[in-house]
Short mmCIF file of C-alpha atoms in Angstrom, two decimals:
data_model
loop_
_atom_site.label_atom_id
_atom_site.label_comp_id
_atom_site.label_asym_id
_atom_site.label_seq_id
_atom_site.Cartn_x
_atom_site.Cartn_y
_atom_site.Cartn_z
CA UNK A 154 -7.81 34.44 -10.62
CA UNK A 155 -8.54 34.04 -7.03
CA UNK A 156 -7.46 30.32 -5.72
CA UNK A 157 -11.15 29.93 -4.04
CA UNK A 158 -12.61 30.54 -7.75
CA UNK A 159 -9.75 27.93 -9.03
CA UNK A 160 -10.94 25.33 -6.37
CA UNK A 161 -14.39 25.82 -7.22
CA UNK A 162 -13.96 25.47 -10.92
CA UNK A 163 -11.71 22.22 -10.44
CA UNK A 164 -14.51 20.62 -8.05
CA UNK A 165 -17.37 21.79 -10.79
CA UNK A 166 -15.49 19.68 -13.25
CA UNK A 167 -15.06 16.58 -10.98
CA UNK A 168 -18.74 16.56 -10.20
CA UNK A 169 -19.79 17.06 -13.63
CA UNK A 170 -17.81 13.77 -14.58
CA UNK A 171 -18.25 11.84 -11.31
CA UNK A 172 -17.67 8.10 -12.79
CA UNK A 173 -14.58 9.19 -14.70
CA UNK A 174 -13.47 11.20 -11.59
CA UNK A 175 -13.77 8.25 -9.36
CA UNK A 176 -12.10 5.90 -11.76
CA UNK A 177 -9.44 8.41 -11.84
CA UNK A 178 -8.93 8.69 -8.09
CA UNK A 179 -9.01 4.74 -7.77
CA UNK A 180 -5.33 4.10 -8.09
CA UNK A 181 -4.51 6.89 -5.45
CA UNK A 182 -7.15 5.16 -2.96
CA UNK A 183 -5.62 2.00 -3.46
CA UNK A 184 -2.26 3.01 -3.02
CA UNK A 185 -2.93 5.25 -0.03
CA UNK A 186 -5.01 2.51 1.51
CA UNK A 187 -2.25 -0.10 0.87
CA UNK A 188 -0.06 2.19 2.58
CA UNK A 189 -1.43 2.64 5.54
CA UNK A 190 -2.86 -0.80 5.97
CA UNK A 191 0.73 -2.22 5.49
CA UNK A 192 2.46 -0.05 7.79
CA UNK A 193 -0.16 -0.36 10.60
CA UNK A 194 -0.06 -4.13 10.60
CA UNK A 195 3.69 -3.87 10.81
CA UNK A 196 3.83 -1.67 13.44
CA UNK A 197 1.06 -4.04 15.04
CA UNK A 198 3.37 -6.90 14.72
CA UNK A 199 6.52 -5.16 16.04
CA UNK A 200 4.55 -3.92 18.95
CA UNK A 201 3.31 -7.36 19.82
CA UNK A 202 7.07 -8.93 19.28
CA UNK A 203 8.41 -5.87 21.74
CA UNK A 204 5.45 -6.70 24.11
CA UNK A 205 6.58 -10.35 24.06
CA UNK A 206 10.01 -9.79 24.74
CA UNK A 207 9.19 -7.46 27.51
CA UNK A 208 7.25 -9.92 29.16
CA UNK A 209 10.16 -12.00 29.57
CA UNK A 210 12.50 -9.15 30.43
CA UNK A 211 14.21 -6.81 27.95
CA UNK A 212 17.30 -6.62 30.12
CA UNK A 213 17.70 -10.46 30.53
CA UNK A 214 21.03 -12.29 29.52
CA UNK A 215 20.78 -16.02 28.97
CA UNK A 216 24.45 -17.41 29.54
CA UNK A 217 24.99 -21.05 28.38
CA UNK A 218 28.12 -22.87 29.38
CA UNK A 219 29.69 -26.06 27.94
CA UNK A 220 31.40 -28.52 30.59
CA UNK A 221 35.01 -29.11 30.17
CA UNK A 222 34.89 -31.98 32.60
CA UNK A 223 35.20 -32.04 36.56
CA UNK A 224 38.43 -30.36 36.69
CA UNK A 225 37.09 -27.12 35.17
CA UNK A 226 33.36 -26.05 36.05
CA UNK A 227 31.37 -22.81 36.59
CA UNK A 228 29.58 -23.01 40.20
CA UNK A 229 26.52 -21.15 40.79
CA UNK A 230 28.61 -19.59 43.37
CA UNK A 231 31.12 -18.19 41.04
CA UNK A 232 28.27 -16.12 39.40
CA UNK A 233 26.49 -15.30 42.56
CA UNK A 234 29.85 -13.81 43.66
CA UNK A 235 30.07 -11.95 40.28
CA UNK A 236 26.76 -10.50 40.82
CA UNK A 237 27.44 -9.07 44.10
CA UNK A 238 30.85 -7.71 42.97
CA UNK A 239 28.87 -5.70 40.57
CA UNK A 240 25.74 -5.17 42.05
CA UNK A 241 25.65 -1.40 40.37
CA UNK A 242 25.05 -3.18 37.04
CA UNK A 243 23.56 -6.43 37.71
CA UNK A 244 20.41 -6.86 39.39
CA UNK A 245 19.62 -10.42 39.52
CA UNK A 246 20.78 -13.91 38.65
CA UNK A 247 19.46 -17.39 38.69
CA UNK A 248 20.78 -20.51 37.51
CA UNK A 249 18.32 -22.66 35.20
CA UNK A 250 18.26 -26.29 35.02
CA UNK A 251 15.75 -28.02 32.57
CA UNK A 252 15.09 -31.92 32.70
CA UNK A 253 12.78 -34.47 31.47
CA UNK A 254 10.87 -36.28 34.44
CA UNK A 255 7.95 -38.57 35.17
CA UNK A 256 5.36 -36.74 36.93
CA UNK A 257 2.35 -38.22 38.84
CA UNK A 258 -0.58 -36.75 40.72
CA UNK A 259 -2.42 -38.77 43.32
CA UNK A 260 -5.79 -38.35 40.90
CA UNK A 261 -3.98 -39.83 37.91
CA UNK A 262 -3.13 -43.42 37.66
CA UNK A 263 -0.82 -42.85 34.71
CA UNK A 264 3.01 -41.63 34.65
CA UNK A 265 3.40 -38.59 32.10
CA UNK A 266 6.59 -37.32 30.93
CA UNK A 267 6.89 -33.76 31.41
CA UNK A 268 9.38 -31.07 31.53
CA UNK A 269 10.73 -29.51 34.83
CA UNK A 270 12.63 -26.60 35.53
CA UNK A 271 14.98 -25.82 38.38
CA UNK A 272 15.64 -22.21 39.47
CA UNK A 273 16.32 -20.19 42.36
CA UNK A 274 13.86 -17.82 44.21
CA UNK A 275 14.41 -14.52 42.12
CA UNK A 276 13.02 -16.35 38.79
CA UNK A 277 9.78 -15.05 39.04
CA UNK A 278 10.63 -11.53 39.24
CA UNK A 279 13.34 -12.03 36.62
CA UNK A 280 10.71 -13.43 34.20
CA UNK A 281 7.64 -11.28 35.38
CA UNK A 282 5.91 -14.32 36.42
CA UNK A 283 2.79 -13.91 39.02
CA UNK A 284 1.77 -16.26 41.58
CA UNK A 285 -2.04 -16.10 41.78
CA UNK A 286 -2.19 -18.73 44.67
CA UNK A 287 0.20 -19.46 47.39
CA UNK A 288 3.84 -18.37 47.09
CA UNK A 289 7.09 -18.97 44.89
CA UNK A 290 10.35 -20.63 45.91
CA UNK A 291 12.48 -18.80 48.62
CA UNK A 292 15.88 -18.90 49.74
CA UNK A 293 15.48 -21.75 52.13
CA UNK A 294 13.68 -23.82 49.74
CA UNK A 295 16.92 -23.69 47.44
CA UNK A 296 19.50 -23.93 50.31
CA UNK A 297 17.78 -26.91 52.02
CA UNK A 298 16.98 -28.60 48.53
CA UNK A 299 13.39 -28.55 49.80
CA UNK A 300 10.87 -30.92 47.93
CA UNK A 301 8.39 -28.15 46.70
CA UNK A 302 7.24 -26.94 43.44
CA UNK A 303 5.05 -24.22 41.89
CA UNK A 304 2.89 -25.25 39.24
CA UNK A 305 1.07 -23.68 36.39
CA UNK A 306 -2.90 -23.60 35.44
CA UNK A 307 -2.60 -26.48 33.34
CA UNK A 308 -1.77 -28.93 36.08
CA UNK A 309 -4.05 -27.41 38.28
CA UNK A 310 -7.01 -27.94 36.03
CA UNK A 311 -5.79 -31.30 34.93
CA UNK A 312 -5.03 -32.97 38.26
CA UNK A 313 -6.66 -30.75 41.13
CA UNK A 314 -9.97 -28.89 41.47
CA UNK A 315 -9.32 -25.11 40.80
CA UNK A 316 -8.00 -23.28 43.76
CA UNK A 317 -7.34 -26.34 45.87
CA UNK A 318 -4.28 -27.30 44.48
CA UNK A 319 -1.86 -25.66 47.37
CA UNK A 320 -0.63 -28.28 49.92
CA UNK A 321 -1.44 -31.13 47.65
CA UNK A 322 1.44 -33.55 46.62
CA UNK A 323 2.82 -34.51 43.12
CA UNK A 324 5.51 -36.90 42.43
CA UNK A 325 8.28 -36.31 40.55
CA UNK A 326 10.55 -39.26 39.38
CA UNK A 327 8.64 -40.89 42.52
CA UNK A 328 9.67 -38.30 44.98
CA UNK A 329 6.61 -36.40 46.65
CA UNK A 330 6.76 -32.59 46.28
CA UNK A 331 4.36 -30.42 48.10
CA UNK A 332 2.79 -27.45 45.93
CA UNK A 333 3.38 -24.15 47.28
CA UNK A 334 1.96 -21.99 44.61
CA UNK A 335 -0.04 -21.59 41.53
CA UNK A 336 0.92 -19.17 38.65
CA UNK A 337 -1.82 -16.73 37.23
CA UNK A 338 -3.21 -18.12 33.88
CA UNK A 339 -1.51 -16.97 30.78
CA UNK A 340 -2.69 -18.99 28.02
CA UNK A 341 -6.00 -20.58 28.44
CA UNK A 342 -4.51 -23.44 30.58
CA UNK A 343 -3.93 -25.58 27.51
CA UNK A 344 -1.57 -28.07 26.83
CA UNK A 345 1.94 -27.29 25.35
CA UNK A 346 1.06 -23.77 26.61
CA UNK A 347 3.23 -21.63 28.94
CA UNK A 348 0.54 -22.54 31.52
CA UNK A 349 2.01 -26.18 31.47
CA UNK A 350 4.82 -25.38 33.72
CA UNK A 351 6.59 -26.72 36.92
CA UNK A 352 9.28 -25.24 38.98
CA UNK A 353 11.48 -26.46 41.42
CA UNK A 354 14.51 -25.38 43.36
CA UNK A 355 17.69 -25.81 40.72
CA UNK A 356 19.64 -27.70 43.69
CA UNK A 357 16.98 -30.54 43.46
CA UNK A 358 16.45 -30.09 39.58
CA UNK A 359 20.30 -30.52 39.01
CA UNK A 360 20.14 -33.87 41.15
CA UNK A 361 16.70 -35.06 38.94
CA UNK A 362 18.98 -34.71 36.00
CA UNK A 363 22.07 -36.94 36.88
CA UNK A 364 24.28 -33.93 36.17
CA UNK A 365 25.60 -32.00 39.05
CA UNK A 366 27.24 -29.29 36.65
CA UNK A 367 24.76 -26.22 35.93
CA UNK A 368 25.35 -24.81 32.40
CA UNK A 369 22.43 -22.28 32.02
CA UNK A 370 22.10 -19.10 33.97
CA UNK A 371 19.64 -16.18 33.42
CA UNK A 372 21.08 -12.73 34.44
CA UNK A 373 19.37 -9.32 34.63
CA UNK A 374 21.14 -6.21 33.80
CA UNK A 375 20.12 -3.03 35.99
CA UNK A 376 19.68 -1.08 32.75
CA UNK A 377 19.59 -1.94 28.88
CA UNK A 378 22.37 0.86 28.92
CA UNK A 379 24.94 -1.46 30.94
CA UNK A 380 23.97 -4.98 28.67
CA UNK A 381 26.89 -4.90 26.71
CA UNK A 382 29.09 -4.13 29.70
CA UNK A 383 27.39 -6.75 31.67
CA UNK A 384 27.99 -9.24 28.74
CA UNK A 385 31.68 -8.65 28.79
CA UNK A 386 32.00 -9.15 32.47
CA UNK A 387 30.26 -12.30 32.25
CA UNK A 388 32.42 -13.65 29.36
CA UNK A 389 35.55 -12.45 31.07
CA UNK A 390 34.86 -14.23 34.44
CA UNK A 391 33.78 -17.54 32.71
CA UNK A 392 36.83 -17.36 30.36
CA UNK A 393 38.94 -17.21 33.34
CA UNK A 394 37.46 -20.26 34.98
CA UNK A 395 37.26 -22.35 32.11
CA UNK A 396 40.31 -21.21 30.31
CA UNK A 397 38.75 -20.20 26.95
CA UNK A 398 35.75 -18.11 25.76
CA UNK A 399 34.63 -20.97 23.42
CA UNK A 400 32.64 -22.57 26.06
CA UNK A 401 30.38 -19.85 26.71
CA UNK A 402 27.56 -18.32 24.99
CA UNK A 403 26.05 -14.98 26.01
CA UNK A 404 22.87 -14.15 24.37
CA UNK A 405 21.14 -10.75 25.36
CA UNK A 406 17.31 -10.41 25.19
CA UNK A 407 17.54 -6.92 23.94
CA UNK A 408 20.03 -7.86 20.80
CA UNK A 409 17.58 -10.65 19.71
CA UNK A 410 14.55 -7.47 20.05
CA UNK A 411 16.78 -5.07 18.06
CA UNK A 412 17.49 -7.63 15.36
CA UNK A 413 13.70 -8.48 15.23
CA UNK A 414 13.05 -4.85 14.99
CA UNK A 415 15.41 -4.31 12.34
CA UNK A 416 13.89 -6.92 10.08
CA UNK A 417 10.22 -5.81 10.63
CA UNK A 418 11.23 -2.28 9.60
CA UNK A 419 13.14 -3.72 6.58
CA UNK A 420 9.93 -5.44 5.66
CA UNK A 421 7.91 -2.12 6.21
CA UNK A 422 10.10 -0.38 3.88
CA UNK A 423 9.81 -3.04 1.06
CA UNK A 424 6.06 -3.40 1.75
CA UNK A 425 5.80 0.49 1.53
CA UNK A 426 7.76 0.34 -1.79
CA UNK A 427 5.52 -2.25 -3.14
CA UNK A 428 2.36 0.09 -2.25
CA UNK A 429 4.07 3.00 -3.63
CA UNK A 430 3.68 1.55 -7.09
CA UNK A 431 -0.12 1.63 -7.04
CA UNK A 432 0.28 5.57 -5.99
CA UNK A 433 2.64 5.80 -9.40
CA UNK A 434 -0.07 3.86 -11.30
CA UNK A 435 -2.49 6.45 -9.85
CA UNK A 436 -0.49 9.35 -10.87
CA UNK A 437 -0.09 8.12 -14.40
CA UNK A 438 -3.88 7.60 -14.44
CA UNK A 439 -4.67 11.16 -13.46
CA UNK A 440 -2.09 12.31 -16.14
CA UNK A 441 -3.89 10.36 -18.75
CA UNK A 442 -7.22 11.76 -17.53
CA UNK A 443 -6.17 15.22 -17.56
CA UNK A 444 -4.74 14.89 -20.96
CA UNK A 445 -8.12 13.74 -22.40
CA UNK A 446 -9.83 16.45 -20.62
CA UNK A 447 -7.42 19.15 -22.13
CA UNK A 448 -8.64 17.77 -25.34
CA UNK A 449 -12.36 17.81 -24.55
CA UNK A 450 -12.24 21.32 -23.22
CA UNK A 451 -9.87 22.99 -25.92
CA UNK A 452 -12.83 25.39 -26.96
CA UNK A 453 -13.19 26.32 -23.57
CA UNK A 454 -9.70 27.02 -23.23
CA UNK A 455 -9.76 29.40 -26.36
CA UNK A 456 -12.57 31.07 -25.28
CA UNK A 457 -11.22 31.60 -21.83
CA UNK A 458 -7.87 33.03 -23.41
CA UNK A 459 -9.63 35.19 -25.65
CA UNK A 460 -11.32 36.77 -22.79
CA UNK A 461 -7.88 37.70 -21.27
CA UNK A 462 -7.06 34.44 -19.29
CA UNK A 463 -3.36 34.38 -18.84
CA UNK A 464 -1.04 30.94 -19.43
CA UNK A 465 -0.61 30.80 -15.40
CA UNK A 466 -4.52 31.11 -14.86
CA UNK A 467 -5.03 28.06 -17.43
CA UNK A 468 -2.21 26.02 -15.75
CA UNK A 469 -3.40 26.79 -12.22
CA UNK A 470 -6.67 25.66 -12.97
CA UNK A 471 -5.66 22.25 -14.32
CA UNK A 472 -2.98 21.76 -11.71
CA UNK A 473 -5.50 22.56 -9.25
CA UNK A 474 -8.07 19.99 -10.66
CA UNK A 475 -5.32 17.17 -10.68
CA UNK A 476 -4.16 17.70 -7.10
CA UNK A 477 -8.04 17.98 -6.07
CA UNK A 478 -8.76 14.65 -7.60
CA UNK A 479 -5.68 13.11 -5.88
CA UNK A 480 -6.53 14.68 -2.63
CA UNK A 481 -10.13 13.34 -2.62
CA UNK A 482 -8.94 10.10 -3.60
CA UNK A 483 -6.26 10.55 -0.52
CA UNK A 484 -9.09 11.18 1.89
CA UNK A 485 -11.03 8.14 0.65
CA UNK A 486 -7.74 6.14 0.81
CA UNK A 487 -7.20 7.26 4.52
CA UNK A 488 -10.82 6.19 5.44
CA UNK A 489 -10.45 2.72 3.33
CA UNK A 490 -7.09 2.33 5.20
CA UNK A 491 -8.30 2.96 8.44
CA UNK A 492 -11.28 0.56 8.23
CA UNK A 493 -9.27 -2.27 6.50
CA UNK A 494 -6.34 -1.90 9.26
CA UNK A 495 -9.13 -2.22 12.13
CA UNK A 496 -10.50 -5.49 10.52
CA UNK A 497 -7.15 -7.04 9.84
CA UNK A 498 -6.24 -6.72 13.46
CA UNK A 499 -9.16 -8.59 14.56
CA UNK A 500 -8.55 -11.09 12.01
CA UNK A 501 -5.03 -11.43 12.95
CA UNK A 502 -5.60 -11.32 16.56
CA UNK A 503 -3.04 -8.21 17.25
CA UNK A 504 -3.53 -4.89 18.34
CA UNK A 505 -3.55 -2.87 14.97
CA UNK A 506 -4.00 0.87 14.94
CA UNK A 507 -3.72 2.88 11.58
CA UNK A 508 -0.32 4.87 12.02
CA UNK A 509 -0.64 8.79 12.06
CA UNK A 510 2.73 8.99 10.13
CA UNK A 511 1.42 6.65 7.62
CA UNK A 512 -1.62 8.66 7.00
CA UNK A 513 -0.03 12.08 6.70
CA UNK A 514 2.99 10.74 4.34
CA UNK A 515 0.32 8.83 2.24
CA UNK A 516 -1.85 11.79 2.11
CA UNK A 517 1.03 14.33 1.19
CA UNK A 518 2.49 12.07 -1.33
CA UNK A 519 -0.89 11.36 -3.24
CA UNK A 520 -1.39 15.03 -3.60
CA UNK A 521 1.75 15.67 -4.66
CA UNK A 522 1.75 12.87 -7.20
CA UNK A 523 -1.48 14.64 -8.71
CA UNK A 524 -0.04 17.83 -8.80
CA UNK A 525 3.18 16.49 -10.59
CA UNK A 526 1.55 14.20 -13.16
CA UNK A 527 -0.92 16.94 -13.63
CA UNK A 528 1.65 19.49 -14.46
CA UNK A 529 2.30 18.09 -18.22
CA UNK A 530 -1.27 18.41 -19.36
CA UNK A 531 -1.68 22.03 -17.48
CA UNK A 532 1.41 23.21 -19.41
CA UNK A 533 -0.03 21.76 -22.74
CA UNK A 534 -3.36 23.65 -22.05
CA UNK A 535 -1.66 26.63 -21.07
CA UNK A 536 0.46 26.82 -24.03
CA UNK A 537 -2.51 26.30 -26.75
CA UNK A 538 -2.81 28.96 -29.13
CA UNK A 539 -6.14 30.88 -28.59
CA UNK A 540 -7.31 30.92 -32.22
CA UNK A 541 -6.48 27.30 -32.81
CA UNK A 542 -8.45 26.39 -29.52
CA UNK A 543 -11.34 28.41 -30.75
CA UNK A 544 -11.17 26.44 -34.24
CA UNK A 545 -10.88 23.01 -32.49
CA UNK A 546 -14.22 20.75 -33.15
#
């Protein structure tokens, strides 16, 4: 029997029992849709995490140093010198001093406690920060300990008119600082967001914090392939100064991202396995319905065998029917999965796109399950004795 004719017979049988065929497909539809939805959402989450890390610098390395007293200290000059010696693998470096201070603007009568961050002139490039108005800190500001600052749009909106903060004064612990730049808005200028930031030269921030020792540095590797080498060099240098590696912590952003990616991939596999149970249940449903179908069509099988149909033709028909049912269920599952994935992305506020790989794999597995679970009923049909089949009532 030609495959085209076998396919027509399978479709004819499915169409003649629409409701039963749909209920048979339901497990496959749900399973395929679940795989596509879960994989797509996890891909969207992974993509968002990756974008977040890339926005803060994928090649960044954060160095935290614990002070051992005045006798052994790591000065900024030590790490600047290290960066110059290894300029082929270290592209930028910035000391980072974070302290709480009291700030006050001319338009505000109340003192407000806020976080102030001291950095050098390369920090905007290191953290991919964009200055929308004015400029960022310059080397002269840091070297001369100038009382200048760059603020986020939260402070601009809260204390000044939009677009008119440049050149205005803001007091930090009672000292007047001139605003020389305003960052581009990142988070609707809301309180507690990344727009609520205030940067000054680290040379001034270290004095505001009453701590001359700077314990945090942000270092940028020239390429992700040399991060391990840069990390090793930093640890060695600081260990030489401090006398031990116990007083330094070196954390690479890429290492955190790799760990996060590993976790999300593990979760993805676990979710696929859970969704795969629906496909297995759908396969069992197909097998049960096909067994019922064989029983119902016993006389038909007997007539076909008496007219010369061979075992392979009978088996072929029922296997094709099972495969067609699961294939149609797979197609409906794909459409449902794509629709729900897009809807979930909008609800969760992340970019979710149906994974092509998940679509191909889920559809292939659904068809394979239909064929595998349809094989037993097909074999039973093919092994029927023609005489017994014709006598069946």
